[in-house]
Amino acid sequence: MSHGARVIRTGVSSGGPAAPPPVTVASSSAGSDAELMDGGYFRSCAGMLKVAQMISLLIGFISVNNSSWTDYSAYSFFQIVTMCDLVMILFFYIMHIFRVYRKLTCVSWPLAEFLHYLIGTILLLIGSIVAAAKSYNITGLVAGATFGFLATILCVISMWSSYKVSCITQSTSK
């Protein structure tokens, strides 16, 4: 019963002692599995986009929270949506930085992140529209709605880039 020929590569040639392996310096963006954090994600476009989303959501929440408003249901919905989106974006940001997605392979992380952005963006758009309609020209409420719209646009850009990358990856792998 033949199992086929196997090639075993070694660093030793038949002509003499082995030369030391070449020293390679891994860049911080590529990283190895031994590193705890992915330093390149901080400077990547996706990482900076997540930070911009978190900052705009936080400013929108603080603007609405520190304003005097009369319509409790509209602005409490806006506050809940902004905080939930902020927490979820922070969760995915930490997952990318610490490379948790490599260890937990039972979850489709690109799909989970895409669904988060899809649902979160729709709810954030609804909350921002309602907040803008009921702002009554109070500057804090207008600012909160404006940053809500900004965060919505950033989430759409992030969702589009995530979908674009997954489609390109699937189409070129065939």
Tab-separated table of C-alpha atoms in Angstrom:
chain	number	residue	atom	x	y	z
A	1	MET	CA	0.000	0.000	0.000
A	2	SER	CA	1.707	3.151	-1.187
A	3	HIS	CA	1.022	6.502	0.431
A	4	GLY	CA	2.899	8.527	-2.168
A	5	ALA	CA	6.206	10.306	-1.996
A	6	ARG	CA	6.749	12.894	0.684
A	7	VAL	CA	9.119	15.812	0.435
A	8	ILE	CA	10.767	16.880	3.652
A	9	ARG	CA	12.490	20.232	3.539
A	10	THR	CA	15.339	20.880	5.883
A	11	GLY	CA	17.780	23.717	6.320
A	12	VAL	CA	20.751	21.388	5.801
A	13	SER	CA	22.106	20.747	2.347
A	14	SER	CA	24.291	17.825	1.447
A	15	GLY	CA	27.203	20.170	0.808
A	16	GLY	CA	27.877	21.280	4.377
A	17	PRO	CA	26.450	22.798	7.554
A	18	ALA	CA	23.177	24.619	7.536
A	19	ALA	CA	23.143	28.342	7.103
A	20	PRO	CA	21.211	30.287	9.708
A	21	PRO	CA	17.700	31.137	8.606
A	22	PRO	CA	17.259	34.663	7.295
A	23	VAL	CA	16.046	37.146	9.845
A	24	THR	CA	12.737	38.708	8.884
A	25	VAL	CA	11.181	41.644	10.603
A	26	ALA	CA	7.421	41.401	10.731
A	27	SER	CA	5.603	44.655	10.295
A	28	SER	CA	3.174	45.725	12.963
A	29	SER	CA	0.233	45.527	10.572
A	30	ALA	CA	0.873	41.924	9.585
A	31	GLY	CA	1.720	40.739	13.077
A	32	SER	CA	2.111	37.190	14.247
A	33	ASP	CA	-0.090	34.982	16.323
A	34	ALA	CA	2.265	35.405	19.273
A	35	GLU	CA	1.563	39.136	19.541
A	36	LEU	CA	-1.257	40.097	21.851
A	37	MET	CA	-2.433	43.182	19.977
A	38	ASP	CA	-2.720	44.073	16.317
A	39	GLY	CA	-1.017	47.463	16.226
A	40	GLY	CA	-1.747	47.912	12.544
A	41	TYR	CA	-5.498	47.943	13.115
A	42	PHE	CA	-5.197	51.246	14.989
A	43	ARG	CA	-3.909	52.917	11.830
A	44	SER	CA	-6.040	51.039	9.315
A	45	CYS	CA	-8.960	52.648	7.551
A	46	ALA	CA	-11.460	50.319	9.248
A	47	GLY	CA	-9.980	51.035	12.677
A	48	MET	CA	-10.054	54.806	12.236
A	49	LEU	CA	-13.605	54.571	10.876
A	50	LYS	CA	-14.712	52.720	14.020
A	51	VAL	CA	-13.059	55.350	16.224
A	52	ALA	CA	-14.823	58.132	14.277
A	53	GLN	CA	-18.141	56.312	14.704
A	54	MET	CA	-17.626	55.922	18.443
A	55	ILE	CA	-16.679	59.593	18.863
A	56	SER	CA	-19.669	60.853	16.871
A	57	LEU	CA	-22.050	58.560	18.781
A	58	LEU	CA	-20.624	59.705	22.103
A	59	ILE	CA	-20.911	63.397	21.170
A	60	GLY	CA	-24.488	62.846	19.964
A	61	PHE	CA	-25.415	61.087	23.191
A	62	ILE	CA	-23.819	63.757	25.404
A	63	SER	CA	-25.456	66.570	23.410
A	64	VAL	CA	-28.923	65.091	23.822
A	65	ASN	CA	-28.338	64.041	27.427
A	66	ASN	CA	-27.308	67.546	28.524
A	67	SER	CA	-30.191	69.337	26.775
A	68	SER	CA	-33.616	70.098	28.095
A	69	TRP	CA	-36.163	68.148	26.090
A	70	THR	CA	-39.870	67.636	26.349
A	71	ASP	CA	-40.530	64.525	24.265
A	72	TYR	CA	-39.252	61.779	26.535
A	73	SER	CA	-39.880	58.796	24.237
A	74	ALA	CA	-38.115	60.244	21.176
A	75	TYR	CA	-34.923	61.211	22.941
A	76	SER	CA	-34.733	58.224	25.230
A	77	PHE	CA	-34.938	56.044	22.089
A	78	PHE	CA	-32.126	58.093	20.536
A	79	GLN	CA	-29.996	57.718	23.669
A	80	ILE	CA	-30.561	53.966	23.856
A	81	VAL	CA	-29.722	53.456	20.189
A	82	THR	CA	-26.561	55.565	20.361
A	83	MET	CA	-25.292	53.785	23.469
A	84	CYS	CA	-26.077	50.313	22.097
A	85	ASP	CA	-24.314	51.134	18.829
A	86	LEU	CA	-21.367	52.592	20.715
A	87	VAL	CA	-21.001	49.482	22.872
A	88	MET	CA	-21.264	47.124	19.889
A	89	ILE	CA	-18.744	49.098	17.808
A	90	LEU	CA	-16.389	49.124	20.799
A	91	PHE	CA	-16.886	45.358	21.136
A	92	PHE	CA	-15.949	44.732	17.490
A	93	TYR	CA	-13.049	47.186	17.747
A	94	ILE	CA	-11.618	45.321	20.743
A	95	MET	CA	-12.166	42.018	18.926
A	96	HIS	CA	-10.103	43.225	15.981
A	97	ILE	CA	-7.361	44.702	18.155
A	98	PHE	CA	-6.914	41.582	20.297
A	99	ARG	CA	-7.597	39.197	17.366
A	100	VAL	CA	-10.347	37.345	19.186
A	101	TYR	CA	-11.887	36.372	15.841
A	102	ARG	CA	-8.914	34.040	15.234
A	103	LYS	CA	-9.564	32.123	18.433
A	104	LEU	CA	-13.365	31.925	18.204
A	105	THR	CA	-13.847	30.415	14.778
A	106	CYS	CA	-17.312	29.039	15.491
A	107	VAL	CA	-18.829	32.482	14.775
A	108	SER	CA	-18.874	34.115	11.362
A	109	TRP	CA	-17.469	37.460	12.518
A	110	PRO	CA	-17.793	39.314	9.200
A	111	LEU	CA	-21.457	38.309	9.032
A	112	ALA	CA	-22.050	39.272	12.671
A	113	GLU	CA	-20.429	42.661	12.130
A	114	PHE	CA	-22.367	43.216	8.909
A	115	LEU	CA	-25.686	42.395	10.602
A	116	HIS	CA	-24.801	44.690	13.510
A	117	TYR	CA	-24.122	47.545	11.111
A	118	LEU	CA	-27.297	46.835	9.125
A	119	ILE	CA	-29.625	46.794	12.130
A	120	GLY	CA	-27.765	49.508	14.043
A	121	THR	CA	-27.706	51.849	11.055
A	122	ILE	CA	-31.429	51.515	10.438
A	123	LEU	CA	-32.249	52.162	14.106
A	124	LEU	CA	-29.783	55.058	14.267
A	125	LEU	CA	-31.283	56.629	11.145
A	126	ILE	CA	-34.791	56.354	12.618
A	127	GLY	CA	-33.621	57.805	15.931
A	128	SER	CA	-31.809	60.674	14.232
A	129	ILE	CA	-34.808	61.548	12.061
A	130	VAL	CA	-37.129	61.573	15.062
A	131	ALA	CA	-34.624	63.569	17.128
A	132	ALA	CA	-34.232	66.128	14.337
A	133	ALA	CA	-37.990	66.438	13.844
A	134	LYS	CA	-38.664	67.006	17.543
A	135	SER	CA	-35.664	69.247	18.297
A	136	TYR	CA	-37.640	72.553	18.184
A	137	ASN	CA	-34.392	74.435	17.374
A	138	ILE	CA	-32.791	73.647	20.756
A	139	THR	CA	-29.073	73.664	19.977
A	140	GLY	CA	-28.124	70.583	22.004
A	141	LEU	CA	-30.846	68.504	20.394
A	142	VAL	CA	-29.944	69.732	16.908
A	143	ALA	CA	-26.285	68.909	17.580
A	144	GLY	CA	-27.221	65.450	18.851
A	145	ALA	CA	-29.318	64.748	15.770
A	146	THR	CA	-26.530	66.047	13.517
A	147	PHE	CA	-23.953	63.764	15.116
A	148	GLY	CA	-26.490	60.949	14.874
A	149	PHE	CA	-26.720	61.533	11.126
A	150	LEU	CA	-22.922	61.697	10.907
A	151	ALA	CA	-22.629	58.372	12.735
A	152	THR	CA	-25.271	56.922	10.383
A	153	ILE	CA	-23.231	57.957	7.353
A	154	LEU	CA	-20.066	56.496	8.889
A	155	CYS	CA	-21.901	53.228	9.635
A	156	VAL	CA	-23.144	53.050	6.033
A	157	ILE	CA	-19.578	53.572	4.782
A	158	SER	CA	-18.327	50.846	7.111
A	159	MET	CA	-21.116	48.483	6.064
A	160	TRP	CA	-20.448	49.185	2.376
A	161	SER	CA	-16.720	48.586	2.736
A	162	SER	CA	-17.359	45.364	4.656
A	163	TYR	CA	-19.750	44.114	1.983
A	164	LYS	CA	-17.418	45.195	-0.820
A	165	VAL	CA	-14.480	43.339	0.704
A	166	SER	CA	-16.483	40.147	1.226
A	167	CYS	CA	-17.833	40.232	-2.347
A	168	ILE	CA	-14.379	40.805	-3.823
A	169	THR	CA	-12.948	38.032	-1.693
A	170	GLN	CA	-15.642	35.591	-2.795
A	171	SER	CA	-15.465	36.446	-6.475
A	172	THR	CA	-11.667	36.178	-6.747
A	173	SER	CA	-11.438	32.903	-4.837
A	174	LYS	CA	-13.225	30.916	-7.588
